[in-house]
């Protein structure tokens, strides 16, 4: 599908910059992206989004220095300058896109406050669906970040057509700080969502067995709420297998003839195993997958590795394991030396991390109110101030 990415804040900008880089590298022209931020230096650090597509907002309020983890200010400056943001989107071109995707870290100020505001306006103006990829802060970042994320997320789910969550804390390694892990985590995000959002685009040539269309993705996400994504890749496809698939000269093929040839059954079993690994492995938001209302199974890889029966059986397996009965899917061919499987579990009903985040937010709010009540002021009584 053709996706218009908007990177909001520092995390969002960096990740969209990577989507744009991936698109350039793969020469697919599926993705375009702009970056919006209140901090000038964050925008200057981007490498692939064109300079004219980097928009600095809130200059009169924060002078290009960022909103400093204050998401109420982030929301306010976004609302104040929404026309400039929409102009930047329009001038990048929207006539051929299938969806908008807003990417932001939800624990900070700019992306956290701005994303729900932007989602509301995009939905009001355009017919295309508006999705979000929201990144949850790790608890070690502090309660303010969790509080911001909870407030942003509970607003965002009502504004966006569907919100994908990536939980930083579930993805960082033991003993590693979140900051040190950012590059690796961003790479994980771009790989997964790259396969998902490119669905139906590369395969238009019709080479794959069951070429998926962008409508499969859109229909899966129609229920709204929160979604999570699983991903797995096969082992590298060996040159020997390629030779058997006729990709090398007849001479070599003859020599290798007696060696392993994958039967339909083998291919099918490999696909099913890959899809199981994707769904049962680490999800972008770890959760109880059995509560998902809808599912999408996508396979991307060399056409010869695809197998209709394998995809069908995988879909049935996902269907048996989730709450709903709607599971879509298919494959699309890409030039690659491995097969990638993506499983989208859409509109999930239970994720412990979200519950935990909301609890932290509630107790933070209560503590803030209590500390306001308790706060004593040496100058409360008696002397009149010079002026009010
Ligand atoms: N995965 C990932 N998460 C990030 C990255 N940078 C920041 N984050 C997360 O996103 C949250 C918000 O950080 P930023 O994106 O820097 O914040 P911002 O939207 O620019 O807002 P302000 O800096 O407050 O104006 C952080 O608390 C982290 O949890 C990144 O490169 N990758």
GROMACS .gro file of C-alpha atoms and ligand atoms in nm:
model
  420
    1UNK     CA    1   0.000   0.000   0.000
    2UNK     CA    2   0.101   0.361  -0.036
    3UNK     CA    3   0.156   0.516   0.301
    4UNK     CA    4   0.201   0.876   0.408
    5UNK     CA    5   0.405   0.876   0.730
    6UNK     CA    6   0.411   1.169   0.969
    7UNK     CA    7   0.687   1.149   1.228
    8UNK     CA    8   0.582   1.356   1.529
    9UNK     CA    9   0.849   1.452   1.784
   10UNK     CA   10   1.199   1.311   1.802
   11UNK     CA   11   1.125   0.937   1.811
   12UNK     CA   12   0.859   0.967   1.540
   13UNK     CA   13   1.087   1.172   1.315
   14UNK     CA   14   1.376   0.928   1.346
   15UNK     CA   15   1.158   0.627   1.270
   16UNK     CA   16   0.987   0.787   0.970
   17UNK     CA   17   1.332   0.888   0.844
   18UNK     CA   18   1.418   0.516   0.850
   19UNK     CA   19   1.098   0.418   0.664
   20UNK     CA   20   1.190   0.670   0.394
   21UNK     CA   21   1.543   0.530   0.382
   22UNK     CA   22   1.410   0.174   0.350
   23UNK     CA   23   1.182   0.280   0.066
   24UNK     CA   24   1.471   0.446  -0.120
   25UNK     CA   25   1.690   0.140  -0.071
   26UNK     CA   26   1.420  -0.099  -0.194
   27UNK     CA   27   1.316   0.138  -0.474
   28UNK     CA   28   0.950   0.069  -0.404
   29UNK     CA   29   0.806   0.422  -0.382
   30UNK     CA   30   0.548   0.297  -0.133
   31UNK     CA   31   0.634   0.536   0.146
   32UNK     CA   32   0.660   0.910   0.178
   33UNK     CA   33   0.716   1.096   0.498
   34UNK     CA   34   0.734   1.430   0.671
   35UNK     CA   35   0.856   1.521   1.019
   36UNK     CA   36   0.692   1.764   1.263
   37UNK     CA   37   0.865   1.881   1.578
   38UNK     CA   38   0.896   2.169   1.825
   39UNK     CA   39   1.273   2.114   1.852
   40UNK     CA   40   1.491   2.246   1.570
   41UNK     CA   41   1.792   2.024   1.646
   42UNK     CA   42   1.581   1.705   1.624
   43UNK     CA   43   1.471   1.803   1.274
   44UNK     CA   44   1.826   1.889   1.169
   45UNK     CA   45   1.943   1.541   1.270
   46UNK     CA   46   1.726   1.362   1.011
   47UNK     CA   47   1.896   1.223   0.703
   48UNK     CA   48   1.637   1.106   0.452
   49UNK     CA   49   1.329   1.324   0.487
   50UNK     CA   50   1.379   1.622   0.260
   51UNK     CA   51   1.447   1.957   0.429
   52UNK     CA   52   1.126   2.105   0.288
   53UNK     CA   53   0.931   1.820   0.453
   54UNK     CA   54   1.056   1.900   0.805
   55UNK     CA   55   0.821   2.132   0.987
   56UNK     CA   56   0.908   2.327   1.300
   57UNK     CA   57   0.600   2.423   1.505
   58UNK     CA   58   0.550   2.620   1.827
   59UNK     CA   59   0.831   2.865   1.757
   60UNK     CA   60   0.655   3.155   1.928
   61UNK     CA   61   0.598   2.944   2.239
   62UNK     CA   62   0.917   2.736   2.281
   63UNK     CA   63   1.156   2.908   2.039
   64UNK     CA   64   1.259   2.587   1.865
   65UNK     CA   65   1.374   2.418   2.188
   66UNK     CA   66   1.104   2.151   2.228
   67UNK     CA   67   0.820   2.139   2.479
   68UNK     CA   68   1.023   1.956   2.745
   69UNK     CA   69   0.796   1.655   2.810
   70UNK     CA   70   0.489   1.878   2.850
   71UNK     CA   71   0.231   1.710   2.631
   72UNK     CA   72  -0.042   1.963   2.707
   73UNK     CA   73   0.176   2.227   2.539
   74UNK     CA   74   0.251   1.974   2.262
   75UNK     CA   75  -0.124   1.938   2.199
   76UNK     CA   76  -0.182   2.313   2.216
   77UNK     CA   77   0.085   2.418   1.967
   78UNK     CA   78  -0.032   2.143   1.730
   79UNK     CA   79  -0.389   2.273   1.743
   80UNK     CA   80  -0.265   2.630   1.694
   81UNK     CA   81  -0.059   2.538   1.390
   82UNK     CA   82  -0.269   2.264   1.239
   83UNK     CA   83  -0.312   2.457   0.914
   84UNK     CA   84   0.064   2.469   0.861
   85UNK     CA   85   0.085   2.091   0.923
   86UNK     CA   86  -0.198   2.014   0.683
   87UNK     CA   87  -0.031   2.240   0.422
   88UNK     CA   88   0.291   2.043   0.461
   89UNK     CA   89   0.098   1.717   0.412
   90UNK     CA   90  -0.083   1.854   0.106
   91UNK     CA   91   0.229   1.988  -0.057
   92UNK     CA   92   0.396   1.645  -0.027
   93UNK     CA   93   0.101   1.499  -0.224
   94UNK     CA   94  -0.181   1.276  -0.102
   95UNK     CA   95  -0.382   1.187  -0.414
   96UNK     CA   96  -0.247   0.832  -0.450
   97UNK     CA   97  -0.209   0.726  -0.088
   98UNK     CA   98  -0.399   0.445   0.087
   99UNK     CA   99  -0.343   0.552   0.448
  100UNK     CA  100  -0.177   0.793   0.687
  101UNK     CA  101   0.044   0.664   0.965
  102UNK     CA  102   0.145   0.895   1.251
  103UNK     CA  103   0.452   0.773   1.441
  104UNK     CA  104   0.537   0.908   1.788
  105UNK     CA  105   0.687   0.828   2.125
  106UNK     CA  106   0.394   0.867   2.364
  107UNK     CA  107   0.597   0.942   2.677
  108UNK     CA  108   0.735   1.283   2.577
  109UNK     CA  109   0.570   1.615   2.499
  110UNK     CA  110   0.558   1.696   2.128
  111UNK     CA  111   0.463   1.361   1.972
  112UNK     CA  112   0.257   1.257   2.274
  113UNK     CA  113   0.044   1.571   2.276
  114UNK     CA  114   0.044   1.641   1.904
  115UNK     CA  115  -0.046   1.298   1.761
  116UNK     CA  116  -0.409   1.278   1.880
  117UNK     CA  117  -0.471   1.635   1.763
  118UNK     CA  118  -0.324   1.562   1.422
  119UNK     CA  119  -0.516   1.233   1.390
  120UNK     CA  120  -0.844   1.415   1.451
  121UNK     CA  121  -0.773   1.676   1.183
  122UNK     CA  122  -0.644   1.430   0.923
  123UNK     CA  123  -0.958   1.222   0.967
  124UNK     CA  124  -1.174   1.528   0.928
  125UNK     CA  125  -1.004   1.635   0.606
  126UNK     CA  126  -0.910   1.313   0.421
  127UNK     CA  127  -1.103   1.000   0.332
  128UNK     CA  128  -0.807   0.767   0.383
  129UNK     CA  129  -0.773   0.586   0.717
  130UNK     CA  130  -0.543   0.737   0.979
  131UNK     CA  131  -0.334   0.491   1.180
  132UNK     CA  132  -0.082   0.554   1.454
  133UNK     CA  133   0.229   0.373   1.573
  134UNK     CA  134   0.262   0.473   1.939
  135UNK     CA  135   0.577   0.391   2.133
  136UNK     CA  136   0.539   0.325   2.504
  137UNK     CA  137   0.813   0.448   2.739
  138UNK     CA  138   0.995   0.205   2.965
  139UNK     CA  139   0.896   0.236   3.336
  140UNK     CA  140   1.258   0.332   3.418
  141UNK     CA  141   1.205   0.660   3.231
  142UNK     CA  142   0.994   0.777   3.525
  143UNK     CA  143   0.632   0.831   3.617
  144UNK     CA  144   0.590   1.151   3.417
  145UNK     CA  145   0.659   0.955   3.096
  146UNK     CA  146   0.408   0.685   3.188
  147UNK     CA  147   0.153   0.949   3.281
  148UNK     CA  148   0.202   1.126   2.948
  149UNK     CA  149   0.176   0.800   2.757
  150UNK     CA  150  -0.145   0.696   2.933
  151UNK     CA  151  -0.310   1.031   2.865
  152UNK     CA  152  -0.194   1.041   2.505
  153UNK     CA  153  -0.291   0.682   2.433
  154UNK     CA  154  -0.638   0.704   2.581
  155UNK     CA  155  -0.702   1.004   2.356
  156UNK     CA  156  -0.528   0.862   2.050
  157UNK     CA  157  -0.730   0.537   2.042
  158UNK     CA  158  -1.043   0.744   2.002
  159UNK     CA  159  -0.900   0.963   1.727
  160UNK     CA  160  -0.701   0.722   1.507
  161UNK     CA  161  -0.864   0.445   1.303
  162UNK     CA  162  -0.627   0.198   1.470
  163UNK     CA  163  -0.328   0.234   1.699
  164UNK     CA  164  -0.031  -0.003   1.680
  165UNK     CA  165   0.172  -0.016   1.997
  166UNK     CA  166   0.543  -0.081   2.030
  167UNK     CA  167   0.650  -0.125   2.391
  168UNK     CA  168   1.011  -0.011   2.444
  169UNK     CA  169   1.038  -0.197   2.776
  170UNK     CA  170   0.946  -0.531   2.620
  171UNK     CA  171   1.218  -0.491   2.360
  172UNK     CA  172   1.519  -0.367   2.548
  173UNK     CA  173   1.763  -0.627   2.672
  174UNK     CA  174   1.841  -0.697   3.036
  175UNK     CA  175   2.094  -0.448   3.165
  176UNK     CA  176   2.068  -0.225   2.858
  177UNK     CA  177   1.937   0.131   2.891
  178UNK     CA  178   1.645   0.227   2.667
  179UNK     CA  179   1.851   0.504   2.511
  180UNK     CA  180   2.128   0.262   2.412
  181UNK     CA  181   1.866   0.036   2.259
  182UNK     CA  182   1.692   0.300   2.046
  183UNK     CA  183   1.867   0.223   1.717
  184UNK     CA  184   1.807  -0.148   1.750
  185UNK     CA  185   1.443  -0.096   1.852
  186UNK     CA  186   1.382   0.144   1.564
  187UNK     CA  187   1.523  -0.112   1.327
  188UNK     CA  188   1.282  -0.375   1.464
  189UNK     CA  189   0.990  -0.133   1.417
  190UNK     CA  190   1.080  -0.043   1.059
  191UNK     CA  191   1.137  -0.405   0.954
  192UNK     CA  192   0.797  -0.525   1.080
  193UNK     CA  193   0.586  -0.234   0.971
  194UNK     CA  194   0.779  -0.212   0.645
  195UNK     CA  195   0.654  -0.560   0.548
  196UNK     CA  196   0.302  -0.480   0.666
  197UNK     CA  197   0.261  -0.146   0.494
  198UNK     CA  198   0.422  -0.256   0.171
  199UNK     CA  199   0.156  -0.525   0.130
  200UNK     CA  200  -0.017  -0.518  -0.205
  201UNK     CA  201   0.236  -0.276  -0.345
  202UNK     CA  202   0.526  -0.483  -0.474
  203UNK     CA  203   0.299  -0.772  -0.564
  204UNK     CA  204   0.094  -0.589  -0.822
  205UNK     CA  205   0.284  -0.777  -1.090
  206UNK     CA  206   0.080  -1.077  -0.979
  207UNK     CA  207   0.371  -1.314  -0.939
  208UNK     CA  208   0.279  -1.435  -0.591
  209UNK     CA  209   0.031  -1.710  -0.523
  210UNK     CA  210  -0.223  -1.506  -0.329
  211UNK     CA  211  -0.121  -1.149  -0.377
  212UNK     CA  212  -0.259  -0.937  -0.096
  213UNK     CA  213  -0.419  -0.603  -0.154
  214UNK     CA  214  -0.410  -0.297   0.069
  215UNK     CA  215  -0.783  -0.346   0.134
  216UNK     CA  216  -0.695  -0.661   0.335
  217UNK     CA  217  -0.489  -0.446   0.570
  218UNK     CA  218  -0.752  -0.173   0.588
  219UNK     CA  219  -1.037  -0.416   0.658
  220UNK     CA  220  -0.838  -0.590   0.929
  221UNK     CA  221  -0.777  -0.260   1.105
  222UNK     CA  222  -1.132  -0.134   1.069
  223UNK     CA  223  -1.236  -0.227   1.423
  224UNK     CA  224  -1.012   0.040   1.578
  225UNK     CA  225  -0.857   0.008   1.923
  226UNK     CA  226  -0.509  -0.123   1.982
  227UNK     CA  227  -0.320  -0.370   1.766
  228UNK     CA  228   0.004  -0.561   1.797
  229UNK     CA  229   0.233  -0.717   1.539
  230UNK     CA  230   0.435  -1.039   1.533
  231UNK     CA  231   0.721  -1.105   1.294
  232UNK     CA  232   0.955  -1.388   1.202
  233UNK     CA  233   1.195  -1.461   0.920
  234UNK     CA  234   1.304  -1.792   0.771
  235UNK     CA  235   1.663  -1.905   0.759
  236UNK     CA  236   1.856  -1.773   0.461
  237UNK     CA  237   1.746  -1.946   0.144
  238UNK     CA  238   2.053  -2.137   0.035
  239UNK     CA  239   2.195  -2.103  -0.316
  240UNK     CA  240   2.135  -2.477  -0.355
  241UNK     CA  241   1.761  -2.429  -0.313
  242UNK     CA  242   1.777  -2.142  -0.558
  243UNK     CA  243   1.954  -2.367  -0.807
  244UNK     CA  244   1.675  -2.618  -0.771
  245UNK     CA  245   1.430  -2.340  -0.838
  246UNK     CA  246   1.597  -2.279  -1.172
  247UNK     CA  247   1.756  -1.949  -1.083
  248UNK     CA  248   2.102  -2.060  -1.193
  249UNK     CA  249   2.229  -2.218  -1.512
  250UNK     CA  250   2.110  -2.557  -1.633
  251UNK     CA  251   2.457  -2.695  -1.593
  252UNK     CA  252   2.469  -2.633  -1.222
  253UNK     CA  253   2.112  -2.749  -1.183
  254UNK     CA  254   2.198  -3.085  -1.340
  255UNK     CA  255   2.482  -3.136  -1.097
  256UNK     CA  256   2.261  -3.054  -0.800
  257UNK     CA  257   1.962  -3.253  -0.927
  258UNK     CA  258   1.992  -3.529  -0.672
  259UNK     CA  259   2.009  -3.284  -0.383
  260UNK     CA  260   1.716  -3.163  -0.175
  261UNK     CA  261   1.410  -3.039  -0.364
  262UNK     CA  262   1.136  -2.881  -0.156
  263UNK     CA  263   0.801  -3.049  -0.208
  264UNK     CA  264   0.472  -2.859  -0.172
  265UNK     CA  265   0.422  -3.023   0.169
  266UNK     CA  266   0.765  -2.906   0.290
  267UNK     CA  267   0.701  -2.551   0.175
  268UNK     CA  268   0.362  -2.550   0.337
  269UNK     CA  269   0.504  -2.678   0.667
  270UNK     CA  270   0.776  -2.413   0.659
  271UNK     CA  271   0.520  -2.136   0.610
  272UNK     CA  272   0.303  -2.262   0.896
  273UNK     CA  273   0.605  -2.289   1.127
  274UNK     CA  274   0.710  -1.935   1.037
  275UNK     CA  275   0.365  -1.790   1.105
  276UNK     CA  276   0.348  -1.972   1.441
  277UNK     CA  277   0.687  -1.829   1.533
  278UNK     CA  278   0.568  -1.480   1.437
  279UNK     CA  279   0.255  -1.498   1.651
  280UNK     CA  280   0.398  -1.683   1.950
  281UNK     CA  281   0.725  -1.489   1.957
  282UNK     CA  282   0.770  -1.137   2.089
  283UNK     CA  283   0.491  -0.906   1.976
  284UNK     CA  284   0.535  -0.529   1.941
  285UNK     CA  285   0.301  -0.513   2.241
  286UNK     CA  286   0.314  -0.840   2.437
  287UNK     CA  287  -0.044  -0.937   2.514
  288UNK     CA  288  -0.298  -1.212   2.535
  289UNK     CA  289  -0.336  -1.285   2.163
  290UNK     CA  290  -0.651  -1.488   2.225
  291UNK     CA  291  -0.837  -1.159   2.282
  292UNK     CA  292  -0.771  -1.024   1.928
  293UNK     CA  293  -1.082  -0.957   1.724
  294UNK     CA  294  -0.921  -0.981   1.381
  295UNK     CA  295  -0.603  -1.116   1.229
  296UNK     CA  296  -0.388  -1.066   0.922
  297UNK     CA  297  -0.121  -1.307   0.801
  298UNK     CA  298   0.131  -1.174   0.550
  299UNK     CA  299   0.418  -1.357   0.386
  300UNK     CA  300   0.680  -1.174   0.184
  301UNK     CA  301   0.962  -1.346   0.002
  302UNK     CA  302   1.080  -1.502  -0.323
  303UNK     CA  303   0.777  -1.623  -0.525
  304UNK     CA  304   0.911  -1.979  -0.539
  305UNK     CA  305   0.902  -2.005  -0.161
  306UNK     CA  306   0.534  -1.912  -0.136
  307UNK     CA  307   0.270  -2.174  -0.092
  308UNK     CA  308  -0.106  -2.127  -0.109
  309UNK     CA  309  -0.183  -2.424   0.116
  310UNK     CA  310   0.067  -2.304   0.375
  311UNK     CA  311  -0.089  -1.958   0.385
  312UNK     CA  312  -0.441  -2.103   0.411
  313UNK     CA  313  -0.346  -2.341   0.691
  314UNK     CA  314  -0.166  -2.062   0.877
  315UNK     CA  315  -0.474  -1.845   0.855
  316UNK     CA  316  -0.688  -2.126   0.998
  317UNK     CA  317  -0.438  -2.175   1.279
  318UNK     CA  318  -0.449  -1.803   1.369
  319UNK     CA  319  -0.828  -1.813   1.352
  320UNK     CA  320  -0.839  -2.103   1.598
  321UNK     CA  321  -0.629  -1.905   1.843
  322UNK     CA  322  -0.791  -1.561   1.849
  323UNK     CA  323  -1.130  -1.443   1.974
  324UNK     CA  324  -1.270  -1.336   1.637
  325UNK     CA  325  -1.320  -1.532   1.317
  326UNK     CA  326  -1.197  -1.277   1.064
  327UNK     CA  327  -0.847  -1.367   0.954
  328UNK     CA  328  -0.722  -1.231   0.624
  329UNK     CA  329  -0.395  -1.287   0.453
  330UNK     CA  330  -0.183  -1.375   0.157
  331UNK     CA  331   0.163  -1.333   0.022
  332UNK     CA  332   0.353  -1.096  -0.195
  333UNK     CA  333   0.675  -1.146  -0.380
  334UNK     CA  334   0.987  -0.953  -0.294
  335UNK     CA  335   1.346  -1.000  -0.399
  336UNK     CA  336   1.499  -1.139  -0.086
  337UNK     CA  337   1.702  -1.434   0.035
  338UNK     CA  338   1.457  -1.512   0.314
  339UNK     CA  339   1.082  -1.526   0.377
  340UNK     CA  340   0.928  -1.283   0.628
  341UNK     CA  341   0.600  -1.350   0.809
  342UNK     CA  342   0.397  -1.075   0.972
  343UNK     CA  343   0.093  -1.145   1.188
  344UNK     CA  344  -0.128  -0.851   1.284
  345UNK     CA  345  -0.348  -0.911   1.588
  346UNK     CA  346  -0.602  -0.636   1.560
  347UNK     CA  347  -0.822  -0.479   1.825
  348UNK     CA  348  -0.687  -0.669   2.122
  349UNK     CA  349  -0.884  -0.683   2.445
  350UNK     CA  350  -0.616  -0.733   2.707
  351UNK     CA  351  -0.255  -0.621   2.740
  352UNK     CA  352  -0.099  -0.621   3.090
  353UNK     CA  353   0.139  -0.338   2.997
  354UNK     CA  354  -0.148  -0.105   2.908
  355UNK     CA  355  -0.330  -0.191   3.232
  356UNK     CA  356  -0.009  -0.122   3.425
  357UNK     CA  357   0.043   0.208   3.244
  358UNK     CA  358  -0.311   0.323   3.324
  359UNK     CA  359  -0.263   0.229   3.691
  360UNK     CA  360   0.062   0.427   3.709
  361UNK     CA  361  -0.113   0.722   3.547
  362UNK     CA  362  -0.401   0.708   3.796
  363UNK     CA  363  -0.175   0.693   4.099
  364UNK     CA  364   0.047   0.969   3.957
  365UNK     CA  365  -0.254   1.193   3.913
  366UNK     CA  366  -0.370   1.124   4.269
  367UNK     CA  367  -0.021   1.192   4.406
  368UNK     CA  368   0.002   1.519   4.217
  369UNK     CA  369  -0.335   1.632   4.358
  370UNK     CA  370  -0.237   1.525   4.711
  371UNK     CA  371   0.096   1.706   4.696
  372UNK     CA  372  -0.083   2.021   4.577
  373UNK     CA  373  -0.315   2.002   4.879
  374UNK     CA  374  -0.030   1.936   5.118
  375UNK     CA  375   0.195   2.208   4.985
  376UNK     CA  376   0.238   2.466   5.259
  377UNK     CA  377   0.326   2.819   5.178
  378UNK     CA  378   0.527   3.028   5.423
  379UNK     CA  379   0.368   3.340   5.280
  380UNK     CA  380   0.008   3.218   5.287
  381UNK     CA  381  -0.127   3.435   5.567
  382UNK     CA  382  -0.100   3.782   5.685
  383UNK     CA  383   0.092   4.007   5.456
  384UNK     CA  384  -0.073   4.151   5.147
  385UNK     CA  385   0.130   4.113   4.829
  386UNK     CA  386   0.236   4.431   4.653
  387UNK     CA  387   0.020   4.338   4.356
  388UNK     CA  388  -0.187   4.032   4.240
  389LIG     N1  389   1.188   0.323   2.018
  389LIG     C1  390   1.229   0.449   2.040
  389LIG     N2  391   1.174   0.521   2.136
  389LIG     C2  392   1.218   0.647   2.153
  389LIG     C3  393   1.321   0.705   2.076
  389LIG     N3  394   1.342   0.832   2.119
  389LIG     C4  395   1.255   0.852   2.220
  389LIG     N4  396   1.179   0.742   2.240
  389LIG     C5  397   1.064   0.724   2.332
  389LIG     O1  398   0.972   0.828   2.304
  389LIG     C6  399   0.945   0.905   2.418
  389LIG     C7  400   0.931   1.048   2.375
  389LIG     O2  401   1.057   1.100   2.338
  389LIG     P1  402   1.075   1.205   2.221
  389LIG     O3  403   1.025   1.150   2.094
  389LIG     O4  404   1.219   1.248   2.227
  389LIG     O5  405   0.980   1.324   2.269
  389LIG     P2  406   0.917   1.438   2.178
  389LIG     O6  407   0.791   1.392   2.120
  389LIG     O7  408   1.021   1.491   2.084
  389LIG     O8  409   0.878   1.547   2.289
  389LIG     P3  410   0.967   1.656   2.366
  389LIG     O9  411   1.111   1.615   2.352
  389LIG    O10  412   0.918   1.647   2.506
  389LIG    O11  413   0.936   1.786   2.301
  389LIG     C8  414   1.058   0.874   2.514
  389LIG    O12  415   1.013   0.883   2.644
  389LIG     C9  416   1.097   0.732   2.479
  389LIG    O13  417   1.014   0.639   2.547
  389LIG    C10  418   1.377   0.625   1.973
  389LIG    O14  419   1.466   0.664   1.896
  389LIG     N5  420   1.327   0.499   1.959
   0.00000   0.00000   0.00000
